[in-house]
């Protein structure tokens, strides 16, 4: 999506759509809101007539079109909902509704009347970026397997700062341009995350990382089975051994721009992703219903991949190490089994009681390898780890489990800015007790089915040493499937949604 910046009002731009935002009117608002006065005059009173008939009121998700004389150009009015709940997220969602409802309506260039979006204390540039989020993400469709032509949507957004105003200053443009780079990474990641497991094998995913690094300041190392064996990564090898597609651990290093001339980047942050290209459960086989959704069990790793792309394109002054553990969890003659004991990279032994608790087994190697090899200042992992987290928090909020209050606070504030919701949950002494094994250091599954998201986190904490660490359980938020379909944000179409990329980019930008 292209973005340009102009002074004057949206109507002065000549674009085929001029967009105005409207908050929900109260009972006493009988007159057409003042923001629409000019547009009303230009349409010869169509807006005030429709307003009087209550054809539009500014309610959330409402998109109305009014032709300008000649019929070629249109006024677009989007409802933002209640004034009290007005926020950046409301603007982002409005963008999502617009993207869907304007598809095929002949509006390719959309001029945005910015003053109508910057109510209260909202910053103009941030509102513009949020609208761009919604318009871009809401328009996304995974089209790889579709033969029919897509309906045409908006290809350019023109940010008009209102009558009498000058075009946006450089800082405003910089923020919008930054967001466009992040969105490019999100769309790219969605195309990969949506690929089914017959295409997106561990080898394929490693290849994507190598291709991503071409022409970017990223160093990629792919550890294949032979190398993983030499290193003693017994977890990822065990999980992947039932598949004809062998596992891969992929490391991506972004050195980071020096924070000062001649200096070094501010910090080293490791981001780690669970990359199960398909999770059948293995010998502890899952039921058939919706098992196909387990092609999205690589979502954490795809988020890492997308974040690495954005971080490199943004040129942030922070060193970022991306680690992805790719394996396919299938039952077969070579599979790992319940009862097996495997040894992770850091030497700890894991008793496998359920082969379907495979994510933590893969992450045991990824987490311990990255903390030992790169000594990061902090580690953040993303994983579609537990159904229990979906039970606890549903499909709009990811679980945050962490050993660091400072890291958690920073992640929560980045989350508030991007609308990717997190909720912190505790890891207590009880959870540590619960994952102790009779015969090994730790067990991968607990017989009593309580606090499943938290015992999984307690397990992971065994593999990060003293490094400040945060774990994001994105099982409910990574993709829009059968469970959450009708509750998804309007800018998150069905399938893989790239949860975490905007959040991590925000986090890393602020860290820098
Ligand atoms: N990938 C699943 C978790 C999951 C569930 C992701 C629903 C997305 C939606 C994970 O590997 C898994 O199977 N976890 C088990 C753990 C259990 C066996 C301890 C679960 O949650 O049932
Ligand atoms: Mn599983
Ligand atoms: Zn899984």
Coordinates of C-alpha atoms in Angstrom, one line a residue, residues 6-454:
X6 CA -0.9 16.4 1.4
X7 CA -2.0 19.7 2.9
X8 CA -5.6 20.8 2.6
X9 CA -8.6 18.6 2.9
X10 CA -9.4 15.1 1.6
X11 CA -11.8 16.6 -0.9
X12 CA -9.1 18.8 -2.4
X13 CA -6.9 15.8 -3.4
X14 CA -9.0 14.6 -6.3
X15 CA -8.8 11.0 -5.0
X16 CA -11.7 8.7 -5.9
X17 CA -12.6 8.3 -2.2
X18 CA -12.5 11.0 0.5
X19 CA -12.7 9.3 3.9
X20 CA -14.2 10.8 7.1
X21 CA -14.4 9.2 10.5
X22 CA -17.4 9.6 12.8
X23 CA -18.0 8.7 16.4
X24 CA -21.3 7.3 17.4
X25 CA -23.9 10.1 17.8
X26 CA -25.9 10.5 21.0
X27 CA -29.6 10.8 21.2
X28 CA -29.4 14.6 21.3
X29 CA -27.2 14.9 18.1
X30 CA -30.0 15.8 15.7
X31 CA -27.7 17.9 13.4
X32 CA -25.1 16.4 11.1
X33 CA -21.8 16.5 12.9
X34 CA -19.6 19.5 11.9
X35 CA -16.8 17.4 10.5
X36 CA -19.1 16.4 7.7
X37 CA -20.4 19.9 6.8
X38 CA -18.1 20.5 3.9
X39 CA -18.7 17.0 2.5
X40 CA -22.4 17.5 2.8
X41 CA -22.3 20.7 0.8
X42 CA -20.2 19.0 -1.9
X43 CA -22.8 16.2 -2.3
X44 CA -25.6 18.7 -2.4
X45 CA -27.0 17.7 1.0
X46 CA -26.9 13.9 0.6
X47 CA -25.2 13.4 4.0
X48 CA -27.6 15.6 6.0
X49 CA -30.6 13.9 4.3
X50 CA -29.3 10.4 5.2
X51 CA -28.4 11.6 8.7
X52 CA -31.9 12.8 9.3
X53 CA -33.2 9.4 8.2
X54 CA -30.6 7.7 10.6
X55 CA -29.1 5.9 7.7
X56 CA -25.8 6.3 9.4
X57 CA -24.9 7.1 13.0
X58 CA -21.2 6.5 13.4
X59 CA -21.6 3.0 15.0
X60 CA -18.6 0.7 15.0
X61 CA -18.0 -1.0 11.7
X62 CA -20.4 1.1 9.7
X63 CA -19.2 2.1 6.3
X64 CA -21.3 4.5 4.1
X65 CA -20.7 5.8 0.6
X66 CA -22.1 9.0 -0.9
X67 CA -21.5 10.0 -4.5
X68 CA -20.1 13.4 -5.4
X69 CA -21.7 15.1 -8.4
X70 CA -20.7 13.2 -11.6
X71 CA -20.7 9.9 -9.6
X72 CA -17.0 9.1 -10.2
X73 CA -15.8 10.2 -6.8
X74 CA -17.2 9.2 -3.4
X75 CA -17.4 10.4 0.2
X76 CA -16.7 7.5 2.5
X77 CA -17.8 7.7 6.2
X78 CA -16.6 5.1 8.7
X79 CA -18.1 4.7 12.1
X80 CA -15.7 4.5 15.1
X81 CA -18.2 3.6 17.7
X82 CA -18.6 5.3 21.1
X83 CA -16.6 8.4 21.8
X84 CA -15.6 7.0 25.2
X85 CA -13.9 4.0 23.7
X86 CA -12.1 6.0 21.0
X87 CA -8.5 4.8 20.7
X88 CA -5.8 3.9 18.3
X89 CA -7.2 0.4 18.2
X90 CA -10.7 1.8 17.2
X91 CA -9.0 3.5 14.3
X92 CA -7.1 0.3 13.4
X93 CA -10.4 -1.7 13.4
X94 CA -12.1 1.0 11.4
X95 CA -9.4 0.5 8.8
X96 CA -10.2 -3.3 8.8
X97 CA -13.9 -2.7 8.2
X98 CA -13.1 -0.3 5.4
X99 CA -10.6 -2.7 3.7
X100 CA -13.3 -5.4 3.6
X101 CA -16.3 -3.2 2.6
X102 CA -14.5 -1.1 0.0
X103 CA -13.2 -4.1 -2.0
X104 CA -14.6 -4.0 -5.5
X105 CA -16.3 -0.6 -5.0
X106 CA -14.0 1.2 -7.4
X107 CA -12.1 3.2 -4.8
X108 CA -8.4 2.7 -5.4
X109 CA -7.0 6.0 -4.1
X110 CA -8.4 6.9 -0.7
X111 CA -7.8 10.4 0.7
X112 CA -8.1 10.5 4.5
X113 CA -9.4 13.6 6.2
X114 CA -7.0 13.2 9.2
X115 CA -8.6 15.8 11.6
X116 CA -11.7 13.5 11.8
X117 CA -9.5 10.7 13.1
X118 CA -7.5 12.7 15.6
X119 CA -10.0 13.2 18.4
X120 CA -8.8 14.0 21.9
X121 CA -5.2 13.4 22.6
X122 CA -4.6 11.0 19.7
X123 CA -1.4 11.8 17.8
X124 CA -2.0 12.4 14.1
X125 CA 0.9 10.3 12.9
X126 CA 0.0 7.4 15.2
X127 CA -3.6 7.6 14.0
X128 CA -2.4 7.5 10.4
X129 CA -0.2 4.5 11.1
X130 CA -3.1 2.7 12.8
X131 CA -5.4 3.4 10.0
X132 CA -2.8 2.1 7.6
X133 CA -2.5 -1.1 9.7
X134 CA -6.2 -1.7 9.5
X135 CA -6.5 -1.0 5.7
X136 CA -3.5 -3.1 4.9
X137 CA -4.0 -6.1 7.2
X138 CA -7.8 -6.2 6.7
X139 CA -7.4 -6.4 2.9
X140 CA -5.1 -9.4 3.1
X141 CA -6.3 -12.7 1.6
X142 CA -4.2 -15.9 1.2
X143 CA -4.7 -16.4 -2.5
X144 CA -2.1 -19.0 -3.5
X145 CA -4.6 -21.7 -4.1
X146 CA -7.4 -19.5 -5.6
X147 CA -8.0 -19.3 -9.3
X148 CA -10.5 -16.4 -9.4
X149 CA -9.3 -12.9 -9.7
X150 CA -9.2 -10.9 -6.5
X151 CA -11.6 -7.9 -6.1
X152 CA -9.7 -4.7 -6.5
X153 CA -9.1 -2.7 -3.3
X154 CA -7.3 0.4 -2.1
X155 CA -3.8 0.7 -3.4
X156 CA -2.9 4.2 -2.2
X157 CA -3.7 6.2 0.9
X158 CA -3.4 10.0 0.8
X159 CA -3.1 11.6 4.3
X160 CA -4.7 15.0 4.1
X161 CA -4.2 17.2 7.1
X162 CA -7.3 19.3 6.7
X163 CA -8.3 22.7 5.2
X164 CA -5.6 25.3 5.7
X165 CA -3.0 22.8 7.1
X166 CA 0.4 22.2 5.5
X167 CA 1.4 18.7 4.4
X168 CA 2.7 16.4 7.1
X169 CA 6.1 17.1 8.6
X170 CA 9.1 14.8 8.2
X171 CA 8.6 13.1 11.6
X172 CA 5.0 12.2 10.6
X173 CA 6.1 10.7 7.3
X174 CA 8.9 8.8 9.0
X175 CA 6.4 7.2 11.4
X176 CA 4.1 6.2 8.5
X177 CA 7.0 4.9 6.5
X178 CA 8.3 2.9 9.4
X179 CA 4.8 1.3 9.8
X180 CA 4.8 0.4 6.1
X181 CA 8.0 -1.6 6.5
X182 CA 6.5 -3.4 9.4
X183 CA 3.3 -4.1 7.4
X184 CA 5.4 -5.4 4.4
X185 CA 7.0 -7.9 6.8
X186 CA 3.6 -8.9 8.3
X187 CA 2.0 -9.6 4.8
X188 CA 5.1 -11.5 3.7
X189 CA 4.9 -13.6 6.9
X190 CA 1.2 -14.2 6.5
X191 CA 1.9 -15.7 3.0
X192 CA 4.4 -18.1 4.6
X193 CA 2.4 -18.9 7.8
X194 CA -0.6 -19.8 5.8
X195 CA 1.2 -22.4 3.7
X196 CA 0.2 -26.0 4.5
X197 CA 2.6 -28.5 5.8
X198 CA 3.1 -30.4 2.5
X199 CA 4.9 -27.2 1.2
X200 CA 6.2 -25.7 4.4
X201 CA 8.5 -28.4 5.6
X202 CA 11.4 -27.7 8.0
X203 CA 13.8 -27.6 5.0
X204 CA 11.5 -25.2 3.2
X205 CA 11.3 -22.9 6.2
X206 CA 15.1 -22.8 6.5
X207 CA 15.2 -21.9 2.8
X208 CA 12.9 -19.0 3.4
X209 CA 15.2 -17.6 6.0
X210 CA 18.2 -17.9 3.6
X211 CA 16.3 -16.1 0.9
X212 CA 15.1 -13.4 3.3
X213 CA 18.7 -12.6 4.1
X214 CA 19.7 -11.9 0.5
X215 CA 20.4 -8.2 0.2
X216 CA 19.6 -7.7 3.9
X217 CA 22.0 -7.3 6.9
X218 CA 21.1 -10.7 8.2
X219 CA 23.4 -13.7 8.8
X220 CA 21.7 -17.0 8.6
X221 CA 22.9 -20.4 10.0
X222 CA 21.0 -23.5 9.4
X223 CA 21.7 -26.4 11.7
X224 CA 20.7 -29.7 10.0
X225 CA 20.2 -33.1 11.7
X226 CA 23.9 -34.0 11.5
X227 CA 24.9 -30.7 13.2
X228 CA 22.1 -30.9 15.7
X229 CA 23.3 -34.4 16.7
X230 CA 26.9 -33.1 17.1
X231 CA 25.7 -30.3 19.3
X232 CA 23.6 -32.6 21.4
X233 CA 20.2 -31.1 20.6
X234 CA 18.3 -34.2 21.5
X235 CA 14.9 -32.5 21.9
X236 CA 14.3 -31.2 18.4
X237 CA 15.8 -34.3 17.0
X238 CA 13.4 -36.5 18.9
X239 CA 10.3 -34.5 17.9
X240 CA 11.3 -34.6 14.3
X241 CA 12.4 -38.2 14.0
X242 CA 8.9 -39.6 13.0
X243 CA 8.8 -37.4 9.9
X244 CA 10.4 -37.9 6.4
X245 CA 11.2 -34.2 6.6
X246 CA 14.1 -33.8 9.1
X247 CA 14.2 -31.0 11.6
X248 CA 16.2 -27.7 11.2
X249 CA 17.2 -25.1 13.7
X250 CA 17.6 -21.8 12.1
X251 CA 19.6 -18.9 13.5
X252 CA 19.3 -15.4 12.2
X253 CA 21.6 -12.7 13.4
X254 CA 21.0 -8.9 12.9
X255 CA 24.1 -7.1 14.2
X256 CA 22.3 -3.8 14.8
X257 CA 23.3 -0.3 14.0
X258 CA 25.6 1.3 16.6
X259 CA 23.6 3.4 19.0
X260 CA 26.2 6.1 18.9
X261 CA 29.0 6.9 16.3
X262 CA 31.7 4.3 16.8
X263 CA 29.7 2.7 19.6
X264 CA 27.8 -0.6 19.9
X265 CA 24.1 -1.4 19.6
X266 CA 22.2 -0.9 22.9
X267 CA 21.4 -4.5 23.7
X268 CA 21.2 -8.0 22.4
X269 CA 17.7 -9.5 22.3
X270 CA 17.0 -13.1 21.4
X271 CA 13.6 -14.0 19.9
X272 CA 12.8 -17.6 19.7
X273 CA 9.9 -19.3 17.9
X274 CA 8.2 -22.7 17.9
X275 CA 8.2 -24.0 14.4
X276 CA 6.2 -27.2 14.3
X277 CA 5.3 -27.4 10.6
X278 CA 2.6 -29.8 11.5
X279 CA 1.5 -31.1 14.9
X280 CA -0.5 -34.4 14.6
X281 CA 0.4 -35.1 18.2
X282 CA 2.7 -37.9 17.2
X283 CA 2.1 -41.3 18.9
X284 CA -0.1 -39.4 21.4
X285 CA -2.3 -38.6 18.3
X286 CA -4.7 -35.8 18.3
X287 CA -8.4 -36.3 17.4
X288 CA -9.3 -35.7 13.7
X289 CA -11.6 -32.7 14.2
X290 CA -9.8 -29.5 13.1
X291 CA -6.4 -31.2 13.1
X292 CA -5.7 -29.4 9.8
X293 CA -5.3 -26.2 11.9
X294 CA -2.1 -27.6 13.3
X295 CA -0.3 -26.4 10.1
X296 CA -0.3 -23.2 12.1
X297 CA 1.8 -24.7 14.8
X298 CA 4.8 -23.0 13.2
X299 CA 3.3 -19.6 14.0
X300 CA 5.9 -18.6 16.6
X301 CA 8.8 -19.2 14.2
X302 CA 7.0 -17.4 11.4
X303 CA 6.6 -14.4 13.7
X304 CA 10.3 -14.5 14.4
X305 CA 11.1 -14.7 10.6
X306 CA 8.8 -11.7 9.9
X307 CA 10.3 -9.7 12.8
X308 CA 13.8 -10.3 11.5
X309 CA 12.8 -9.0 8.1
X310 CA 11.3 -5.8 9.7
X311 CA 14.1 -5.3 12.1
X312 CA 16.7 -5.4 9.2
X313 CA 14.6 -3.1 7.0
X314 CA 14.1 -0.6 9.8
X315 CA 17.8 -0.6 10.7
X316 CA 17.3 -0.6 14.4
X317 CA 20.2 0.0 16.8
X318 CA 19.7 -3.2 18.7
X319 CA 21.3 -6.6 18.1
X320 CA 18.6 -9.2 17.5
X321 CA 19.1 -13.0 17.3
X322 CA 16.3 -14.9 15.8
X323 CA 16.0 -18.6 16.6
X324 CA 13.5 -21.0 15.0
X325 CA 13.1 -24.6 15.8
X326 CA 11.5 -26.4 12.9
X327 CA 10.3 -30.0 13.1
X328 CA 7.3 -32.0 12.0
X329 CA 5.5 -34.0 14.7
X330 CA 4.1 -37.2 13.1
X331 CA 3.5 -40.8 14.2
X332 CA 5.4 -43.6 12.5
X333 CA 7.9 -46.3 13.0
X334 CA 10.7 -43.9 13.8
X335 CA 8.7 -41.6 16.1
X336 CA 9.7 -40.7 19.6
X337 CA 7.3 -42.3 22.1
X338 CA 5.8 -41.7 25.5
X339 CA 8.3 -43.0 28.1
X340 CA 11.4 -41.9 26.1
X341 CA 14.0 -39.8 27.8
X342 CA 15.8 -37.3 25.7
X343 CA 18.7 -34.9 26.5
X344 CA 18.6 -31.3 25.5
X345 CA 21.5 -29.0 24.5
X346 CA 22.1 -27.8 28.0
X347 CA 22.4 -31.4 29.3
X348 CA 19.1 -31.5 31.1
X349 CA 17.1 -34.7 30.6
X350 CA 13.4 -34.7 29.6
X351 CA 11.0 -37.5 30.2
X352 CA 8.5 -37.6 27.4
X353 CA 5.1 -38.6 28.8
X354 CA 3.1 -37.2 25.9
X355 CA 4.5 -36.7 22.4
X356 CA 1.8 -34.0 21.8
X357 CA 3.6 -31.8 24.3
X358 CA 6.3 -31.4 21.6
X359 CA 6.7 -27.6 21.5
X360 CA 8.5 -27.4 24.8
X361 CA 10.8 -30.2 23.8
X362 CA 11.9 -28.4 20.6
X363 CA 12.2 -25.1 22.6
X364 CA 14.4 -26.7 25.2
X365 CA 17.2 -26.8 22.6
X366 CA 16.4 -23.5 20.9
X367 CA 16.3 -21.6 24.2
X368 CA 19.4 -23.2 25.7
X369 CA 21.4 -22.9 22.5
X370 CA 20.7 -19.2 22.1
X371 CA 21.4 -18.3 25.7
X372 CA 24.7 -20.2 25.8
X373 CA 25.9 -19.2 22.3
X374 CA 24.9 -15.5 22.2
X375 CA 24.6 -14.4 25.9
X376 CA 21.6 -12.2 25.1
X377 CA 20.5 -9.5 27.5
X378 CA 17.0 -11.1 27.3
X379 CA 15.1 -13.8 25.6
X380 CA 11.5 -13.6 24.3
X381 CA 9.9 -16.8 22.9
X382 CA 6.7 -17.1 21.0
X383 CA 4.9 -20.5 20.7
X384 CA 1.5 -21.9 20.0
X385 CA 2.2 -24.0 23.1
X386 CA -0.9 -25.0 24.9
X387 CA -4.6 -25.6 24.4
X388 CA -4.8 -24.6 28.1
X389 CA -3.8 -21.1 27.3
X390 CA -6.7 -20.9 24.8
X391 CA -9.1 -22.1 27.6
X392 CA -7.7 -19.5 30.0
X393 CA -7.5 -16.4 27.8
X394 CA -9.5 -17.2 24.6
X395 CA -8.6 -16.0 21.1
X396 CA -7.9 -12.3 21.6
X397 CA -5.2 -12.4 24.2
X398 CA -1.9 -14.2 24.4
X399 CA -0.4 -15.5 27.7
X400 CA 2.7 -13.8 29.0
X401 CA 4.9 -15.8 31.5
X402 CA 8.1 -14.3 32.5
X403 CA 11.0 -14.3 35.0
X404 CA 11.4 -10.5 34.7
X405 CA 9.1 -7.8 35.8
X406 CA 11.0 -5.2 33.8
X407 CA 10.8 -7.2 30.6
X408 CA 7.1 -7.9 31.2
X409 CA 6.3 -4.2 31.7
X410 CA 8.1 -3.3 28.5
X411 CA 6.3 -6.0 26.5
X412 CA 2.9 -5.0 28.0
X413 CA 3.4 -1.4 27.0
X414 CA 4.4 -2.4 23.4
X415 CA 1.4 -4.6 23.4
X416 CA -0.9 -1.7 24.4
X417 CA 0.4 0.3 21.4
X418 CA -0.1 -2.4 18.8
X419 CA -3.4 -3.9 20.0
X420 CA -1.9 -7.4 20.2
X421 CA -3.2 -8.1 23.7
X422 CA -1.1 -9.9 26.4
X423 CA -2.0 -10.9 29.9
X424 CA 0.6 -11.9 32.4
X425 CA 0.2 -15.1 34.3
X426 CA 2.4 -16.4 37.1
X427 CA 4.9 -19.3 37.3
X428 CA 4.9 -20.4 40.9
X429 CA 6.8 -22.9 42.9
X430 CA 3.9 -25.3 42.5
X431 CA 4.3 -25.3 38.7
X432 CA 8.0 -26.0 39.0
X433 CA 7.1 -28.9 41.3
X434 CA 4.6 -30.2 38.9
X435 CA 7.0 -30.7 36.0
X436 CA 9.6 -32.7 38.1
X437 CA 10.1 -36.2 36.8
X438 CA 10.8 -39.3 38.8
X439 CA 13.5 -40.5 36.5
X440 CA 14.7 -37.4 34.6
X441 CA 15.3 -33.7 35.4
X442 CA 11.9 -32.6 34.0
X443 CA 8.9 -34.2 32.3
X444 CA 7.1 -32.7 29.3
X445 CA 3.6 -33.3 30.5
X446 CA 1.7 -33.4 33.8
X447 CA -0.9 -36.0 34.6
X448 CA -3.2 -33.6 36.4
X449 CA -4.8 -31.3 33.9
X450 CA -4.6 -28.0 35.7
X451 CA -2.6 -24.8 34.9
X452 CA -1.4 -26.4 31.6
X453 CA -0.1 -23.1 30.2
X454 CA 1.8 -22.4 33.4

